[in-house]
Amino acid sequence: NASRLLGKTVLITGASSGIGAATAVLFAKGGSNIILTARRADALQKVADECTAAHKEAGLQHGGKFVTIQIDVSDRSQINGFLERIPVDLREIDILVNNAGYVVGVDKVGDLSLDNMEGMFATNVFGLIALTQLFIKEFKKREAGHVINLGSIAGREAYPGGSIYCATKHAVSAFTGSLMKELVDTPIRVTEIQPGMVETEFSLIRFKGDQSAADKVYEGLQPLLAEDIAEEIVWAASRPPHVNLAEVFVLPVNQA
Ligand code: NDP
């Protein structure tokens, strides 16, 4: 029931593009307040403006507060003090969407770059864990809250050239599973969303800006849209409080 989102406050990482941006717009349509975070301030502001327009169009009384906060989740010094950067009236987060993540390179193990490895782990794993830690304390105090983590099909299987990215997403999956079990006696919910191929900036970043290599990935396949994943995230968040959608694995119809 979409009315369960009315007036909720959602924090989304990686809200400047792709799945995070589409998720922000959908929560905005549902009457939520949103804290949009990522590194690119201009792109974030554009998405916040889209949220304002979507909220206005929906004609809802609830929600409608959209703030952007620039943060690099891989930088520990930016995590410290992050709570204080959230406007006071939005500090009680109801839903945390840990979505920021990327893959760069398709290198075989022998060719891996140490910088790429560290960067992917710092963002996809340590950033997600650090933000979860920050908010889980608040959730426990208030006995409410929902953590929604973006895993991947790469967290369920492994493929050549994907060793580090697959390892980061397996780590996300393991962390999310442990967290859910730790919170089993509380009303706090934990969900992992595991998309297959979604057409976003993701592929372009993976191929270091080479558009034709990025496009090749989708050949012979109709990839998912960012909006398809946003719908799953918002669906999980809008279940009745006693329902925890633990895992959502979503594939394009022609991806196995
Ligand atoms: P995009 O590249 O479109 O979005 C990634 C987002 O993460 C951007 O908003 C980017 O913003 C942000 N981000 C990246 N690094 C950092 C950082 N260090 N600190 C803060 N924000 C960061 O890709 P998607 O929307 O496709 O990806 C979203 C999530 O979905 C990722 O976790 C990805 O692994 C996962 N996923 C994607 C799939 C796909 O096929 N697209 C498949 C399965 C999972 P900015 O650059 O402004 O910081």
Short mmCIF file of C-alpha atoms and ligand atoms in Angstrom, two decimals:
data_model
loop_
_atom_site.label_atom_id
_atom_site.label_comp_id
_atom_site.label_asym_id
_atom_site.label_seq_id
_atom_site.Cartn_x
_atom_site.Cartn_y
_atom_site.Cartn_z
CA ASN A 1 0.00 0.00 0.00
CA ALA A 2 1.61 3.23 -1.21
CA SER A 3 0.06 5.20 1.68
CA ARG A 4 2.68 3.58 3.94
CA LEU A 5 5.27 5.86 2.32
CA LEU A 6 3.46 9.08 3.18
CA GLY A 7 5.63 11.38 5.24
CA LYS A 8 8.43 8.83 5.52
CA THR A 9 12.02 10.06 5.30
CA VAL A 10 14.27 8.15 2.93
CA LEU A 11 18.04 8.49 2.54
CA ILE A 12 19.40 7.27 -0.79
CA THR A 13 23.07 6.90 -1.66
CA GLY A 14 24.01 7.15 -5.33
CA ALA A 15 20.92 9.26 -6.01
CA SER A 16 22.57 11.30 -8.78
CA SER A 17 21.89 8.77 -11.56
CA GLY A 18 20.47 5.40 -12.57
CA ILE A 19 18.66 3.28 -10.00
CA GLY A 20 19.16 5.75 -7.14
CA ALA A 21 17.71 8.65 -9.13
CA ALA A 22 14.71 6.63 -10.33
CA THR A 23 14.11 5.45 -6.75
CA ALA A 24 14.15 9.01 -5.45
CA VAL A 25 11.55 10.12 -7.99
CA LEU A 26 9.29 7.16 -7.14
CA PHE A 27 9.49 7.80 -3.39
CA ALA A 28 8.74 11.48 -4.12
CA LYS A 29 5.59 10.43 -6.00
CA GLY A 30 4.63 8.38 -2.93
CA GLY A 31 4.75 11.38 -0.57
CA SER A 32 8.11 10.76 1.10
CA ASN A 33 10.85 13.19 2.11
CA ILE A 34 14.23 12.37 0.62
CA ILE A 35 17.87 13.01 1.38
CA LEU A 36 19.66 12.53 -1.92
CA THR A 37 23.36 11.80 -1.66
CA ALA A 38 26.23 11.22 -4.11
CA ARG A 39 29.44 12.99 -5.16
CA ARG A 40 28.11 15.09 -8.07
CA ALA A 41 26.28 18.11 -6.69
CA ASP A 42 24.80 19.33 -10.01
CA ALA A 43 23.43 15.92 -10.96
CA LEU A 44 21.93 15.53 -7.48
CA GLN A 45 20.20 18.90 -7.74
CA LYS A 46 18.67 17.91 -11.09
CA VAL A 47 17.22 14.76 -9.53
CA ALA A 48 15.95 16.75 -6.52
CA ASP A 49 14.17 19.10 -8.96
CA GLU A 50 12.59 16.06 -10.66
CA CYS A 51 11.43 14.89 -7.23
CA THR A 52 9.84 18.28 -6.56
CA ALA A 53 8.01 18.15 -9.90
CA ALA A 54 6.86 14.54 -9.34
CA HIS A 55 5.62 15.33 -5.84
CA LYS A 56 3.75 18.38 -7.06
CA GLU A 57 2.15 16.40 -9.85
CA ALA A 58 1.00 13.73 -7.39
CA GLY A 59 -0.78 16.48 -5.42
CA LEU A 60 0.06 15.00 -2.00
CA GLN A 61 0.04 16.84 1.32
CA HIS A 62 2.72 14.63 2.89
CA GLY A 63 6.44 14.68 2.20
CA GLY A 64 7.94 16.95 -0.41
CA LYS A 65 11.15 17.86 1.39
CA PHE A 66 14.09 17.06 -0.85
CA VAL A 67 17.63 17.87 0.22
CA THR A 68 20.91 17.01 -1.46
CA ILE A 69 24.11 16.23 0.40
CA GLN A 70 27.37 15.71 -1.39
CA ILE A 71 29.27 12.77 0.05
CA ASP A 72 31.84 10.27 -1.11
CA VAL A 73 30.87 7.14 0.81
CA SER A 74 34.32 5.64 0.28
CA ASP A 75 35.91 8.43 2.33
CA ARG A 76 35.76 7.61 6.03
CA SER A 77 36.41 11.21 7.02
CA GLN A 78 33.19 12.20 5.23
CA ILE A 79 31.14 9.56 7.06
CA ASN A 80 32.20 11.01 10.41
CA GLY A 81 30.03 14.03 10.97
CA PHE A 82 27.63 13.10 8.17
CA LEU A 83 24.61 12.90 10.49
CA GLU A 84 25.16 16.51 11.53
CA ARG A 85 24.95 17.61 7.89
CA ILE A 86 21.36 16.37 7.62
CA PRO A 87 18.83 19.12 8.37
CA VAL A 88 17.45 18.60 11.90
CA ASP A 89 13.86 18.05 10.73
CA LEU A 90 14.99 15.16 8.49
CA ARG A 91 17.38 13.40 10.86
CA GLU A 92 14.92 10.65 11.76
CA ILE A 93 15.45 8.44 8.75
CA ASP A 94 12.86 5.70 8.18
CA ILE A 95 14.42 4.01 5.15
CA LEU A 96 18.08 3.81 4.18
CA VAL A 97 18.73 2.81 0.55
CA ASN A 98 22.40 1.82 0.21
CA ASN A 99 22.65 2.01 -3.56
CA ALA A 100 25.99 3.73 -4.36
CA GLY A 101 28.28 1.33 -6.17
CA TYR A 102 30.23 0.70 -9.35
CA VAL A 103 32.46 -1.60 -11.29
CA VAL A 104 35.46 -0.53 -13.32
CA GLY A 105 37.37 -2.75 -15.70
CA VAL A 106 36.83 -6.31 -16.84
CA ASP A 107 40.31 -7.44 -15.92
CA LYS A 108 41.40 -11.00 -15.38
CA VAL A 109 42.94 -11.67 -11.97
CA GLY A 110 46.52 -11.32 -13.19
CA ASP A 111 45.81 -7.84 -14.60
CA LEU A 112 43.86 -6.33 -11.71
CA SER A 113 44.80 -2.86 -10.59
CA LEU A 114 45.19 -2.39 -6.86
CA ASP A 115 43.55 1.05 -7.06
CA ASN A 116 40.48 -0.39 -8.77
CA MET A 117 40.20 -3.13 -6.17
CA GLU A 118 40.49 -0.75 -3.25
CA GLY A 119 38.08 1.74 -4.81
CA MET A 120 35.36 -0.85 -5.43
CA PHE A 121 35.64 -2.33 -1.95
CA ALA A 122 35.76 1.13 -0.35
CA THR A 123 32.52 2.19 -2.04
CA ASN A 124 30.49 -0.97 -2.58
CA VAL A 125 31.33 -2.61 0.74
CA PHE A 126 32.90 -0.32 3.34
CA GLY A 127 30.77 2.71 2.37
CA LEU A 128 27.60 0.64 2.63
CA ILE A 129 28.67 -0.80 5.98
CA ALA A 130 29.69 2.57 7.40
CA LEU A 131 26.37 4.20 6.51
CA THR A 132 24.43 1.23 7.84
CA GLN A 133 26.31 1.46 11.13
CA LEU A 134 25.57 5.15 11.35
CA PHE A 135 21.81 4.69 11.05
CA ILE A 136 21.30 1.29 12.68
CA LYS A 137 22.03 2.84 16.07
CA GLU A 138 19.18 5.31 15.51
CA PHE A 139 16.88 2.59 14.20
CA LYS A 140 17.50 0.49 17.32
CA LYS A 141 16.77 3.43 19.63
CA ARG A 142 13.50 4.15 17.81
CA GLU A 143 12.66 0.47 17.22
CA ALA A 144 11.87 1.22 13.59
CA GLY A 145 13.63 1.47 10.26
CA HIS A 146 14.39 -0.32 7.04
CA VAL A 147 17.78 -0.92 5.41
CA ILE A 148 17.62 -1.68 1.69
CA ASN A 149 20.94 -2.74 0.16
CA LEU A 150 21.75 -3.04 -3.53
CA GLY A 151 23.35 -6.37 -4.17
CA SER A 152 23.49 -7.85 -7.65
CA ILE A 153 23.33 -11.02 -9.66
CA ALA A 154 27.12 -10.67 -9.21
CA GLY A 155 26.56 -11.39 -5.52
CA ARG A 156 24.95 -14.74 -6.36
CA GLU A 157 27.36 -15.98 -9.01
CA ALA A 158 30.80 -15.19 -10.38
CA TYR A 159 32.04 -14.59 -13.92
CA PRO A 160 35.44 -14.15 -15.59
CA GLY A 161 36.73 -10.59 -15.45
CA GLY A 162 34.40 -9.79 -12.56
CA SER A 163 36.37 -11.15 -9.64
CA ILE A 164 36.52 -7.99 -7.57
CA TYR A 165 33.04 -6.66 -8.35
CA CYS A 166 31.56 -10.13 -7.69
CA ALA A 167 33.54 -10.30 -4.44
CA THR A 168 32.16 -6.90 -3.35
CA LYS A 169 28.57 -7.94 -4.09
CA HIS A 170 29.02 -11.31 -2.35
CA ALA A 171 30.26 -9.27 0.62
CA VAL A 172 27.16 -7.05 0.45
CA SER A 173 25.00 -10.16 0.44
CA ALA A 174 26.78 -11.75 3.40
CA PHE A 175 26.70 -8.51 5.38
CA THR A 176 23.01 -7.97 4.64
CA GLY A 177 22.13 -11.53 5.64
CA SER A 178 23.99 -11.24 8.95
CA LEU A 179 22.38 -7.88 9.68
CA MET A 180 18.92 -9.30 9.06
CA LYS A 181 19.54 -12.16 11.45
CA GLU A 182 20.98 -9.85 14.12
CA LEU A 183 17.81 -7.76 13.97
CA VAL A 184 15.37 -10.65 13.95
CA ASP A 185 13.87 -9.73 17.34
CA THR A 186 13.27 -6.12 16.35
CA PRO A 187 10.80 -4.42 14.00
CA ILE A 188 13.73 -3.20 11.85
CA ARG A 189 13.62 -4.60 8.33
CA VAL A 190 16.51 -5.53 6.04
CA THR A 191 16.16 -6.12 2.30
CA GLU A 192 18.65 -7.00 -0.41
CA ILE A 193 17.78 -6.13 -4.00
CA GLN A 194 19.71 -8.16 -6.58
CA PRO A 195 19.32 -6.82 -10.11
CA GLY A 196 20.47 -8.43 -13.31
CA MET A 197 21.40 -6.12 -16.16
CA VAL A 198 20.05 -2.60 -15.85
CA GLU A 199 20.84 0.08 -18.43
CA THR A 200 22.34 3.02 -16.52
CA GLU A 201 25.66 4.87 -16.41
CA PHE A 202 26.99 1.72 -14.73
CA SER A 203 28.11 0.07 -17.96
CA LEU A 204 29.82 3.23 -19.21
CA ILE A 205 31.81 3.50 -15.99
CA ARG A 206 32.69 -0.18 -16.18
CA PHE A 207 34.19 0.37 -19.65
CA LYS A 208 35.90 3.61 -18.60
CA GLY A 209 33.73 5.82 -20.83
CA ASP A 210 33.90 3.65 -23.98
CA GLN A 211 30.29 3.95 -25.17
CA SER A 212 30.46 1.26 -27.86
CA ALA A 213 31.93 -1.29 -25.42
CA ALA A 214 29.26 -0.30 -22.90
CA ASP A 215 26.47 -0.73 -25.46
CA LYS A 216 27.77 -4.16 -26.55
CA VAL A 217 26.85 -5.55 -23.13
CA TYR A 218 23.17 -5.09 -23.93
CA GLU A 219 23.30 -6.64 -27.42
CA GLY A 220 20.65 -9.30 -27.93
CA LEU A 221 19.10 -8.45 -24.61
CA GLN A 222 16.46 -6.03 -23.43
CA PRO A 223 18.01 -4.74 -20.21
CA LEU A 224 15.98 -3.61 -17.24
CA LEU A 225 15.36 0.08 -16.73
CA ALA A 226 16.39 1.91 -13.57
CA GLU A 227 12.64 2.42 -12.96
CA ASP A 228 12.10 -1.36 -12.84
CA ILE A 229 14.46 -1.64 -9.88
CA ALA A 230 13.05 1.51 -8.26
CA GLU A 231 9.65 -0.21 -8.28
CA GLU A 232 11.04 -3.21 -6.41
CA ILE A 233 12.71 -0.97 -3.82
CA VAL A 234 9.56 1.06 -3.24
CA TRP A 235 7.49 -2.13 -3.16
CA ALA A 236 9.72 -3.58 -0.43
CA ALA A 237 9.47 -0.34 1.56
CA SER A 238 5.70 -0.20 1.31
CA ARG A 239 4.92 -3.71 2.63
CA PRO A 240 3.01 -3.93 5.92
CA PRO A 241 5.34 -3.55 8.95
CA HIS A 242 5.26 -7.28 9.78
CA VAL A 243 6.51 -8.23 6.28
CA ASN A 244 10.23 -8.28 5.56
CA LEU A 245 11.00 -8.78 1.89
CA ALA A 246 14.42 -10.29 2.54
CA GLU A 247 15.69 -10.73 -1.01
CA VAL A 248 14.47 -9.58 -4.42
CA PHE A 249 16.26 -11.06 -7.45
CA VAL A 250 15.19 -9.29 -10.67
CA LEU A 251 16.33 -10.21 -14.17
CA PRO A 252 15.51 -9.05 -17.66
CA VAL A 253 13.26 -11.68 -19.18
CA ASN A 254 16.01 -12.82 -21.55
CA GLN A 255 18.90 -12.95 -19.06
CA ALA A 256 19.54 -16.27 -17.33
P1 NDP B 1 24.98 4.40 -11.89
O1 NDP B 1 26.41 4.49 -12.28
O2 NDP B 1 23.97 5.03 -12.77
O3 NDP B 1 24.79 4.95 -10.40
C1 NDP B 1 25.73 4.77 -9.39
C2 NDP B 1 25.53 5.84 -8.34
O4 NDP B 1 26.47 5.64 -7.28
C3 NDP B 1 25.73 7.23 -8.87
O5 NDP B 1 24.71 8.04 -8.36
C4 NDP B 1 27.08 7.65 -8.30
O6 NDP B 1 27.05 9.05 -8.09
C5 NDP B 1 27.09 6.88 -6.98
N1 NDP B 1 28.41 6.65 -6.45
C6 NDP B 1 29.43 5.93 -7.02
N2 NDP B 1 30.50 5.97 -6.22
C7 NDP B 1 30.18 6.73 -5.14
C8 NDP B 1 30.87 7.14 -3.97
N3 NDP B 1 32.14 6.80 -3.74
N4 NDP B 1 30.23 7.91 -3.07
C9 NDP B 1 28.96 8.27 -3.28
N5 NDP B 1 28.24 7.92 -4.36
C10 NDP B 1 28.85 7.15 -5.28
O7 NDP B 1 24.69 2.83 -11.71
P2 NDP B 1 23.38 2.03 -11.26
O8 NDP B 1 22.26 2.92 -10.95
O9 NDP B 1 23.20 0.95 -12.26
O10 NDP B 1 23.95 1.33 -9.93
C11 NDP B 1 23.33 1.46 -8.66
C12 NDP B 1 23.62 0.20 -7.84
O11 NDP B 1 23.03 -0.92 -8.49
C13 NDP B 1 25.10 -0.14 -7.67
O12 NDP B 1 25.33 -0.58 -6.35
C14 NDP B 1 25.32 -1.28 -8.65
O13 NDP B 1 26.38 -2.12 -8.26
C15 NDP B 1 23.97 -1.97 -8.55
N6 NDP B 1 23.67 -2.83 -9.70
C16 NDP B 1 23.62 -2.33 -10.98
C17 NDP B 1 23.36 -3.15 -12.05
C18 NDP B 1 23.33 -2.67 -13.47
O14 NDP B 1 23.32 -3.50 -14.39
N7 NDP B 1 23.25 -1.37 -13.71
C19 NDP B 1 23.12 -4.60 -11.85
C20 NDP B 1 23.16 -5.01 -10.47
C21 NDP B 1 23.43 -4.15 -9.45
P3 NDP B 1 28.29 10.07 -8.17
O15 NDP B 1 29.13 9.66 -9.34
O16 NDP B 1 27.61 11.39 -8.33
O17 NDP B 1 28.96 9.92 -6.86
#
